[in-house]
mmCIF file of C-alpha atoms and ligand atoms in Angstrom:
data_model
loop_
_atom_site.group_PDB
_atom_site.id
_atom_site.type_symbol
_atom_site.label_atom_id
_atom_site.label_comp_id
_atom_site.label_asym_id
_atom_site.label_seq_id
_atom_site.Cartn_x
_atom_site.Cartn_y
_atom_site.Cartn_z
ATOM 1 C CA MET A 25 31.848 3.162 -26.757
ATOM 2 C CA ASP A 26 34.322 0.049 -25.358
ATOM 3 C CA THR A 27 31.460 -1.113 -22.687
ATOM 4 C CA GLY A 28 34.423 -3.879 -21.583
ATOM 5 C CA LEU A 29 31.581 -6.433 -21.023
ATOM 6 C CA ALA A 30 32.615 -8.469 -23.710
ATOM 7 C CA GLY A 31 33.891 -12.429 -22.259
ATOM 8 C CA ARG A 32 31.839 -11.912 -19.138
ATOM 9 C CA LYS A 33 29.555 -14.204 -17.976
ATOM 10 C CA ALA A 34 26.227 -13.367 -16.603
ATOM 11 C CA ILE A 35 23.045 -14.392 -15.132
ATOM 12 C CA ILE A 36 20.423 -12.874 -16.188
ATOM 13 C CA CYS A 37 16.615 -14.213 -13.782
ATOM 14 C CA ALA A 38 13.494 -14.400 -15.089
ATOM 15 C CA SER A 39 14.770 -13.790 -18.949
ATOM 16 C CA SER A 40 13.174 -15.428 -21.072
ATOM 17 C CA LYS A 41 10.655 -12.267 -21.852
ATOM 18 C CA GLY A 42 10.214 -8.539 -20.829
ATOM 19 C CA LEU A 43 12.658 -6.989 -19.239
ATOM 20 C CA GLY A 44 15.042 -9.841 -18.429
ATOM 21 C CA ARG A 45 14.657 -11.075 -21.776
ATOM 22 C CA ALA A 46 15.871 -7.695 -22.884
ATOM 23 C CA CYS A 47 18.791 -7.207 -20.019
ATOM 24 C CA ALA A 48 20.258 -10.376 -22.265
ATOM 25 C CA GLU A 49 19.749 -9.159 -25.988
ATOM 26 C CA ALA A 50 21.439 -5.626 -24.506
ATOM 27 C CA LEU A 51 24.437 -8.143 -22.790
ATOM 28 C CA ALA A 52 24.707 -10.711 -25.683
ATOM 29 C CA ALA A 53 24.705 -7.315 -27.992
ATOM 30 C CA GLU A 54 27.644 -6.498 -26.105
ATOM 31 C CA GLY A 55 29.913 -9.835 -25.771
ATOM 32 C CA SER A 56 28.787 -10.822 -22.504
ATOM 33 C CA ASP A 57 27.689 -15.125 -22.567
ATOM 34 C CA VAL A 58 24.759 -15.230 -20.603
ATOM 35 C CA VAL A 59 22.459 -17.125 -18.577
ATOM 36 C CA ILE A 60 18.878 -17.190 -19.708
ATOM 37 C CA ASN A 61 16.208 -18.651 -17.013
ATOM 38 C CA GLY A 62 12.586 -18.818 -16.581
ATOM 39 C CA ARG A 63 10.037 -21.344 -15.244
ATOM 40 C CA THR A 64 8.607 -22.006 -18.506
ATOM 41 C CA GLU A 65 11.164 -24.951 -20.900
ATOM 42 C CA GLU A 66 9.922 -23.960 -23.681
ATOM 43 C CA THR A 67 10.123 -20.140 -23.221
ATOM 44 C CA VAL A 68 13.432 -20.297 -21.820
ATOM 45 C CA ALA A 69 14.918 -22.362 -24.910
ATOM 46 C CA ALA A 70 13.253 -20.712 -27.678
ATOM 47 C CA THR A 71 14.270 -17.152 -26.325
ATOM 48 C CA ALA A 72 18.632 -18.692 -26.096
ATOM 49 C CA ALA A 73 17.954 -19.797 -29.222
ATOM 50 C CA ALA A 74 16.140 -16.173 -30.821
ATOM 51 C CA ILE A 75 20.041 -15.073 -28.810
ATOM 52 C CA ARG A 76 22.468 -17.362 -30.153
ATOM 53 C CA THR A 77 20.883 -17.071 -33.686
ATOM 54 C CA SER A 78 21.673 -13.202 -33.686
ATOM 55 C CA TYR A 79 25.136 -13.324 -31.369
ATOM 56 C CA PRO A 80 26.545 -16.651 -32.745
ATOM 57 C CA ALA A 81 29.997 -16.214 -31.398
ATOM 58 C CA ILE A 82 28.996 -15.793 -27.453
ATOM 59 C CA SER A 83 27.393 -18.649 -24.917
ATOM 60 C CA VAL A 84 23.973 -18.926 -24.519
ATOM 61 C CA GLY A 85 22.930 -20.929 -21.184
ATOM 62 C CA GLU A 86 19.565 -22.071 -20.091
ATOM 63 C CA VAL A 87 18.031 -22.927 -16.701
ATOM 64 C CA ALA A 88 14.613 -23.486 -17.128
ATOM 65 C CA CYS A 89 13.357 -23.365 -12.979
ATOM 66 C CA ASP A 90 11.892 -20.940 -10.269
ATOM 67 C CA VAL A 91 14.204 -18.455 -9.543
ATOM 68 C CA THR A 92 12.836 -17.996 -5.465
ATOM 69 C CA GLN A 93 12.966 -21.251 -4.728
ATOM 70 C CA PRO A 94 16.887 -22.607 -3.363
ATOM 71 C CA GLU A 95 16.875 -25.578 -5.598
ATOM 72 C CA GLY A 96 16.074 -22.810 -9.166
ATOM 73 C CA GLN A 97 19.230 -20.298 -7.303
ATOM 74 C CA GLN A 98 21.771 -23.378 -6.932
ATOM 75 C CA ALA A 99 20.537 -24.454 -9.811
ATOM 76 C CA LEU A 100 22.356 -20.831 -11.821
ATOM 77 C CA LEU A 101 24.674 -20.566 -10.147
ATOM 78 C CA ALA A 102 25.458 -24.181 -11.601
ATOM 79 C CA ALA A 103 25.876 -22.959 -14.701
ATOM 80 C CA CYS A 104 26.991 -20.047 -13.854
ATOM 81 C CA PRO A 105 29.409 -21.283 -10.726
ATOM 82 C CA GLN A 106 31.615 -17.235 -11.327
ATOM 83 C CA PRO A 107 29.258 -14.606 -13.158
ATOM 84 C CA ASP A 108 30.429 -11.084 -13.078
ATOM 85 C CA ILE A 109 27.523 -10.063 -13.196
ATOM 86 C CA LEU A 110 24.570 -10.800 -11.866
ATOM 87 C CA VAL A 111 20.716 -9.503 -13.698
ATOM 88 C CA ASN A 112 18.419 -10.350 -10.365
ATOM 89 C CA ASN A 113 14.559 -10.455 -10.997
ATOM 90 C CA ALA A 114 11.488 -12.264 -10.853
ATOM 91 C CA GLY A 115 7.520 -11.878 -11.675
ATOM 92 C CA GLY A 116 6.034 -8.955 -9.558
ATOM 93 C CA PRO A 117 3.042 -10.063 -6.574
ATOM 94 C CA SER A 118 -0.007 -9.346 -6.917
ATOM 95 C CA PRO A 119 -1.877 -6.295 -5.942
ATOM 96 C CA GLY A 120 -4.556 -6.603 -3.984
ATOM 97 C CA ASP A 121 -6.151 -5.250 0.101
ATOM 98 C CA PHE A 122 -3.586 -5.709 1.905
ATOM 99 C CA ARG A 123 -6.344 -7.588 4.494
ATOM 100 C CA ASP A 124 -6.494 -10.295 2.604
ATOM 101 C CA TRP A 125 -2.870 -11.532 2.761
ATOM 102 C CA ASP A 126 -1.860 -13.666 5.364
ATOM 103 C CA ARG A 127 1.834 -14.309 5.892
ATOM 104 C CA ASP A 128 2.549 -17.211 3.278
ATOM 105 C CA ASP A 129 1.669 -14.126 0.996
ATOM 106 C CA TRP A 130 4.019 -11.825 2.161
ATOM 107 C CA ILE A 131 6.831 -14.954 2.740
ATOM 108 C CA LYS A 132 5.711 -15.767 -1.801
ATOM 109 C CA ALA A 133 6.584 -11.846 -1.833
ATOM 110 C CA LEU A 134 9.209 -11.412 0.206
ATOM 111 C CA ASP A 135 10.862 -14.890 -1.386
ATOM 112 C CA SER A 136 10.115 -13.843 -4.820
ATOM 113 C CA ASN A 137 11.059 -9.829 -4.619
ATOM 114 C CA MET A 138 14.101 -9.766 -1.984
ATOM 115 C CA LEU A 139 14.974 -13.045 -0.490
ATOM 116 C CA ALA A 140 16.128 -14.633 -3.958
ATOM 117 C CA ALA A 141 18.165 -11.704 -4.928
ATOM 118 C CA ILE A 142 20.433 -11.476 -1.895
ATOM 119 C CA MET A 143 20.965 -15.368 -1.787
ATOM 120 C CA LEU A 144 21.672 -15.162 -5.377
ATOM 121 C CA ILE A 145 24.084 -12.053 -3.630
ATOM 122 C CA LYS A 146 25.676 -13.169 -0.684
ATOM 123 C CA ALA A 147 26.418 -16.780 -3.745
ATOM 124 C CA THR A 148 28.401 -14.663 -5.827
ATOM 125 C CA VAL A 149 29.773 -11.242 -4.499
ATOM 126 C CA ASP A 150 32.849 -12.357 -2.956
ATOM 127 C CA GLY A 151 33.497 -14.173 -5.716
ATOM 128 C CA MET A 152 33.086 -10.966 -7.385
ATOM 129 C CA ILE A 153 35.213 -9.633 -4.864
ATOM 130 C CA GLU A 154 38.474 -11.989 -5.301
ATOM 131 C CA ARG A 155 38.105 -11.228 -9.097
ATOM 132 C CA ARG A 156 38.058 -7.054 -8.761
ATOM 133 C CA PHE A 157 35.145 -7.016 -10.852
ATOM 134 C CA GLY A 158 30.699 -7.245 -9.858
ATOM 135 C CA ARG A 159 28.401 -6.347 -11.892
ATOM 136 C CA ILE A 160 24.740 -6.535 -9.532
ATOM 137 C CA ILE A 161 22.009 -5.326 -11.066
ATOM 138 C CA ASN A 162 18.158 -5.268 -9.542
ATOM 139 C CA ILE A 163 15.137 -5.020 -11.981
ATOM 140 C CA THR A 164 12.659 -3.799 -8.994
ATOM 141 C CA SER A 165 10.238 -0.620 -9.721
ATOM 142 C CA ALA A 166 8.633 2.379 -9.734
ATOM 143 C CA ALA A 167 6.657 1.674 -7.359
ATOM 144 C CA VAL A 168 9.907 1.821 -4.977
ATOM 145 C CA LYS A 169 10.152 5.516 -5.538
ATOM 146 C CA ALA A 170 6.686 6.471 -5.921
ATOM 147 C CA PRO A 171 4.974 3.518 -4.140
ATOM 148 C CA ILE A 172 1.277 2.159 -4.878
ATOM 149 C CA PRO A 173 -0.992 1.296 -2.912
ATOM 150 C CA ILE A 174 -2.106 -1.525 -4.389
ATOM 151 C CA LEU A 175 1.093 -2.763 -4.715
ATOM 152 C CA GLY A 176 1.558 -3.871 -1.560
ATOM 153 C CA LEU A 177 3.656 -6.671 -1.449
ATOM 154 C CA SER A 178 5.169 -5.086 -3.974
ATOM 155 C CA ASN A 179 6.452 -1.684 -2.158
ATOM 156 C CA GLY A 180 7.597 -4.104 0.965
ATOM 157 C CA ALA A 181 9.353 -6.859 0.084
ATOM 158 C CA ARG A 182 11.397 -4.510 -2.990
ATOM 159 C CA ALA A 183 11.576 -2.125 -0.355
ATOM 160 C CA GLY A 184 14.037 -4.258 1.305
ATOM 161 C CA LEU A 185 16.169 -5.673 -1.454
ATOM 162 C CA THR A 186 16.397 -1.938 -1.918
ATOM 163 C CA GLY A 187 17.630 -0.867 1.423
ATOM 164 C CA PHE A 188 19.829 -4.077 1.749
ATOM 165 C CA CYS A 189 21.623 -3.504 -1.005
ATOM 166 C CA ALA A 190 22.133 0.183 -0.078
ATOM 167 C CA GLY A 191 24.411 -1.061 2.318
ATOM 168 C CA LEU A 192 26.044 -3.032 0.774
ATOM 169 C CA SER A 193 26.484 -1.393 -2.128
ATOM 170 C CA ARG A 194 29.763 1.139 0.256
ATOM 171 C CA GLU A 195 30.760 -1.834 0.822
ATOM 172 C CA THR A 196 31.572 -3.077 -2.617
ATOM 173 C CA VAL A 197 32.511 -0.529 -4.700
ATOM 174 C CA ALA A 198 36.179 -0.117 -3.379
ATOM 175 C CA HIS A 199 36.612 -3.779 -4.771
ATOM 176 C CA ASN A 200 34.792 -3.044 -8.174
ATOM 177 C CA VAL A 201 31.824 -4.287 -7.529
ATOM 178 C CA THR A 202 29.128 -1.436 -7.830
ATOM 179 C CA ILE A 203 25.143 -2.492 -6.858
ATOM 180 C CA ASN A 204 22.282 -0.787 -8.131
ATOM 181 C CA GLY A 205 18.412 -0.632 -8.682
ATOM 182 C CA LEU A 206 16.876 -0.745 -12.172
ATOM 183 C CA LEU A 207 13.021 0.914 -11.393
ATOM 184 C CA PRO A 208 10.829 0.021 -14.565
ATOM 185 C CA GLY A 209 7.705 2.317 -14.414
ATOM 186 C CA PRO A 210 5.311 0.877 -17.447
ATOM 187 C CA PHE A 211 7.230 -0.668 -20.141
ATOM 188 C CA ASN A 212 5.848 -2.978 -23.579
ATOM 189 C CA THR A 213 6.417 -6.196 -21.826
ATOM 190 C CA ASP A 214 2.935 -9.041 -21.369
ATOM 191 C CA ARG A 215 3.252 -7.644 -17.932
ATOM 192 C CA LEU A 216 1.907 -4.550 -18.467
ATOM 193 C CA LYS A 217 0.010 -5.866 -21.850
ATOM 194 C CA GLN A 218 -2.296 -8.135 -18.771
ATOM 195 C CA THR A 219 -2.372 -4.875 -16.660
ATOM 196 C CA MET A 220 -3.905 -2.960 -18.705
ATOM 197 C CA ALA A 221 -6.498 -5.735 -20.103
ATOM 198 C CA ASN A 222 -8.094 -5.042 -16.424
ATOM 199 C CA ARG A 223 -7.857 -1.528 -16.852
ATOM 200 C CA ALA A 224 -10.021 -1.345 -20.387
ATOM 201 C CA GLN A 225 -13.105 1.031 -20.159
ATOM 202 C CA PRO A 226 -16.981 -0.618 -20.411
ATOM 203 C CA GLY A 227 -16.272 -1.144 -24.436
ATOM 204 C CA GLU A 228 -13.280 -0.394 -24.746
ATOM 205 C CA SER A 229 -10.558 -2.174 -27.291
ATOM 206 C CA PHE A 230 -7.529 -3.463 -26.390
ATOM 207 C CA ASN A 231 -5.822 -1.158 -28.160
ATOM 208 C CA ASP A 232 -8.337 1.939 -27.600
ATOM 209 C CA THR A 233 -7.045 1.197 -23.699
ATOM 210 C CA MET A 234 -3.168 0.700 -24.052
ATOM 211 C CA ALA A 235 -3.598 4.138 -26.563
ATOM 212 C CA ARG A 236 -5.067 6.045 -23.562
ATOM 213 C CA GLU A 237 -2.649 4.596 -20.516
ATOM 214 C CA ALA A 238 0.714 5.423 -22.646
ATOM 215 C CA GLN A 239 -1.439 9.343 -23.460
ATOM 216 C CA GLY A 240 -1.236 9.745 -19.486
ATOM 217 C CA ASN A 241 2.677 9.436 -19.423
ATOM 218 C CA PRO A 242 4.647 12.463 -19.876
ATOM 219 C CA ALA A 243 6.544 10.425 -23.098
ATOM 220 C CA LYS A 244 3.020 9.670 -24.911
ATOM 221 C CA ARG A 245 3.531 6.217 -25.271
ATOM 222 C CA PHE A 246 4.762 3.139 -22.444
ATOM 223 C CA GLY A 247 8.631 2.890 -22.504
ATOM 224 C CA ASP A 248 10.413 -0.207 -24.895
ATOM 225 C CA PRO A 249 11.995 -2.238 -23.903
ATOM 226 C CA ALA A 250 15.746 -2.699 -25.636
ATOM 227 C CA GLU A 251 15.516 0.716 -23.751
ATOM 228 C CA PHE A 252 15.984 -0.727 -20.609
ATOM 229 C CA GLY A 253 18.452 -3.399 -21.619
ATOM 230 C CA ALA A 254 20.678 -1.033 -22.627
ATOM 231 C CA ALA A 255 20.296 0.872 -19.439
ATOM 232 C CA CYS A 256 21.039 -2.698 -17.664
ATOM 233 C CA ALA A 257 24.030 -3.450 -20.133
ATOM 234 C CA PHE A 258 25.642 0.572 -18.955
ATOM 235 C CA LEU A 259 25.265 -0.172 -15.257
ATOM 236 C CA ALA A 260 27.377 -3.814 -15.886
ATOM 237 C CA SER A 261 29.993 -1.490 -18.093
ATOM 238 C CA THR A 262 33.513 -1.228 -17.016
ATOM 239 C CA GLN A 263 32.308 2.480 -17.371
ATOM 240 C CA ALA A 264 30.327 2.238 -14.578
ATOM 241 C CA GLY A 265 32.499 1.025 -12.042
ATOM 242 C CA TYR A 266 31.747 4.570 -9.666
ATOM 243 C CA ILE A 267 28.475 4.580 -10.066
ATOM 244 C CA THR A 268 26.870 2.115 -6.964
ATOM 245 C CA GLY A 269 24.257 1.916 -4.053
ATOM 246 C CA GLN A 270 21.794 4.214 -7.278
ATOM 247 C CA ASN A 271 18.240 3.408 -8.248
ATOM 248 C CA LEU A 272 17.915 4.572 -11.243
ATOM 249 C CA VAL A 273 13.789 5.071 -12.063
ATOM 250 C CA LEU A 274 13.302 4.477 -16.264
ATOM 251 C CA ASP A 275 9.372 5.705 -16.242
ATOM 252 C CA GLY A 276 9.239 7.936 -19.188
ATOM 253 C CA GLY A 277 9.022 10.686 -16.586
ATOM 254 C CA SER A 278 6.531 9.711 -14.563
ATOM 255 C CA PHE A 279 7.305 10.199 -11.527
ATOM 256 C CA ARG A 280 7.831 14.370 -10.197
ATOM 257 C CA GLY A 281 9.728 15.113 -8.159
ATOM 258 C CA THR A 282 13.454 17.180 -9.094
ATOM 259 C CA LEU A 283 15.389 14.485 -7.605
HETATM 260 P P1 NAP B 324 7.112 -10.445 -18.023
HETATM 261 O O1 NAP B 324 6.505 -10.129 -19.373
HETATM 262 O O2 NAP B 324 5.853 -10.823 -17.106
HETATM 263 O O3 NAP B 324 8.087 -11.514 -17.698
HETATM 264 C C1 NAP B 324 8.845 -12.078 -17.029
HETATM 265 C C2 NAP B 324 9.604 -13.095 -17.348
HETATM 266 O O4 NAP B 324 10.431 -13.840 -15.989
HETATM 267 C C3 NAP B 324 9.213 -14.125 -18.036
HETATM 268 O O5 NAP B 324 10.488 -14.705 -18.965
HETATM 269 C C4 NAP B 324 9.433 -14.950 -16.649
HETATM 270 O O6 NAP B 324 8.817 -16.427 -17.212
HETATM 271 C C5 NAP B 324 9.374 -14.916 -15.631
HETATM 272 N N1 NAP B 324 9.079 -15.118 -14.204
HETATM 273 C C6 NAP B 324 8.144 -14.597 -13.830
HETATM 274 N N2 NAP B 324 8.619 -15.922 -12.774
HETATM 275 C C7 NAP B 324 9.944 -15.864 -11.831
HETATM 276 C C8 NAP B 324 10.461 -16.876 -11.313
HETATM 277 N N3 NAP B 324 9.934 -17.500 -10.041
HETATM 278 N N4 NAP B 324 11.499 -17.969 -11.596
HETATM 279 C C9 NAP B 324 12.052 -17.707 -12.836
HETATM 280 N N5 NAP B 324 11.511 -17.086 -14.147
HETATM 281 C C10 NAP B 324 10.743 -16.408 -13.525
HETATM 282 O O7 NAP B 324 7.353 -9.642 -16.857
HETATM 283 P P2 NAP B 324 8.752 -7.881 -16.639
HETATM 284 O O8 NAP B 324 7.537 -7.271 -17.486
HETATM 285 O O9 NAP B 324 8.875 -8.862 -17.575
HETATM 286 O O10 NAP B 324 8.037 -7.504 -15.518
HETATM 287 C C11 NAP B 324 9.739 -7.945 -14.627
HETATM 288 C C12 NAP B 324 9.886 -7.850 -13.797
HETATM 289 O O11 NAP B 324 9.682 -5.679 -13.189
HETATM 290 C C13 NAP B 324 8.414 -7.962 -12.667
HETATM 291 O O12 NAP B 324 8.846 -8.244 -11.671
HETATM 292 C C14 NAP B 324 7.580 -6.699 -12.905
HETATM 293 O O13 NAP B 324 6.424 -6.593 -11.602
HETATM 294 C C15 NAP B 324 8.172 -5.826 -13.322
HETATM 295 N N6 NAP B 324 7.927 -4.792 -13.637
HETATM 296 C C16 NAP B 324 7.054 -4.495 -14.688
HETATM 297 C C17 NAP B 324 6.601 -3.457 -15.052
HETATM 298 C C18 NAP B 324 6.438 -2.620 -17.268
HETATM 299 O O14 NAP B 324 6.417 -2.467 -17.107
HETATM 300 N N7 NAP B 324 6.563 -4.312 -17.254
HETATM 301 C C19 NAP B 324 6.607 -2.014 -14.559
HETATM 302 C C20 NAP B 324 7.191 -1.942 -13.269
HETATM 303 C C21 NAP B 324 7.424 -3.426 -12.703
HETATM 304 P P3 NAP B 324 8.359 -17.765 -16.950
HETATM 305 O O15 NAP B 324 6.987 -17.782 -16.925
HETATM 306 O O16 NAP B 324 8.062 -18.581 -17.858
HETATM 307 O O17 NAP B 324 8.726 -18.211 -15.286
#
């Protein structure tokens, strides 16, 4: 399948590792120019270098910044002023009890998992509409569909982004600009490994915790980030122009619902 992604320009937020990186790699493999982002300069540089080595024909930009801050968003837009593809992503908020969170905790979560994406959409969507091509993909969480009580900050902020995009996506699609969410369940990334380290039972090795937790998934394994990247590349493709306002759960079947 020719995805029509060759020569497209993509900003992939929070892409020096994990799911963001997998999206960048999948888009790069299809011939899109990519901008790699993360707060840690060395990781951004290392990921960008690896993608350049694998795909020497494309342009790979590097922006080390905090995407949740206005200056970070400006730096990304300066590196790629007219993106065809925008993948919104940022770190997830910490788990906890909502009784312990104050207003500042909520504002930080909203900046990370709702407002940064909305600000980048605001800055790019009209250009996409004028050029009659745009693909906006928000990395959120399976918790948007099946909320996890201790992830209240994530549930609230990501639901806000999802609700906002549900409306906007119906306006932009007539101009071949789509907005969709990718909702990861457990994928094998550094973040998942940190979570699993906290779930170890007494005397259990890290590998045994990983294996036990993976057995709890209908697929009997965690997701491979490359599988996530492939879904992102499809939603960014020419062929996906009739898919908008959707939220695709990638969780090995953990969400037990008919629809
Ligand atoms: P990860 O492996 O820890 O990677 C996170 C990436 O984001 C790193 O490149 C990190 O680099 C960058 N990053 C974090 N905060 C940033 C910020 N403020 N500005 C710019 N870059 C930032 O995490 P992941 O597993 O890919 O998770 C990605 C998103 O999916 C998170 O929101 C997570 O909550 C959500 N999610 C993941 C899973 C899963 O199983 N993996 C499941 C559900 C939801 P620096 O640290 O250097 O900035």
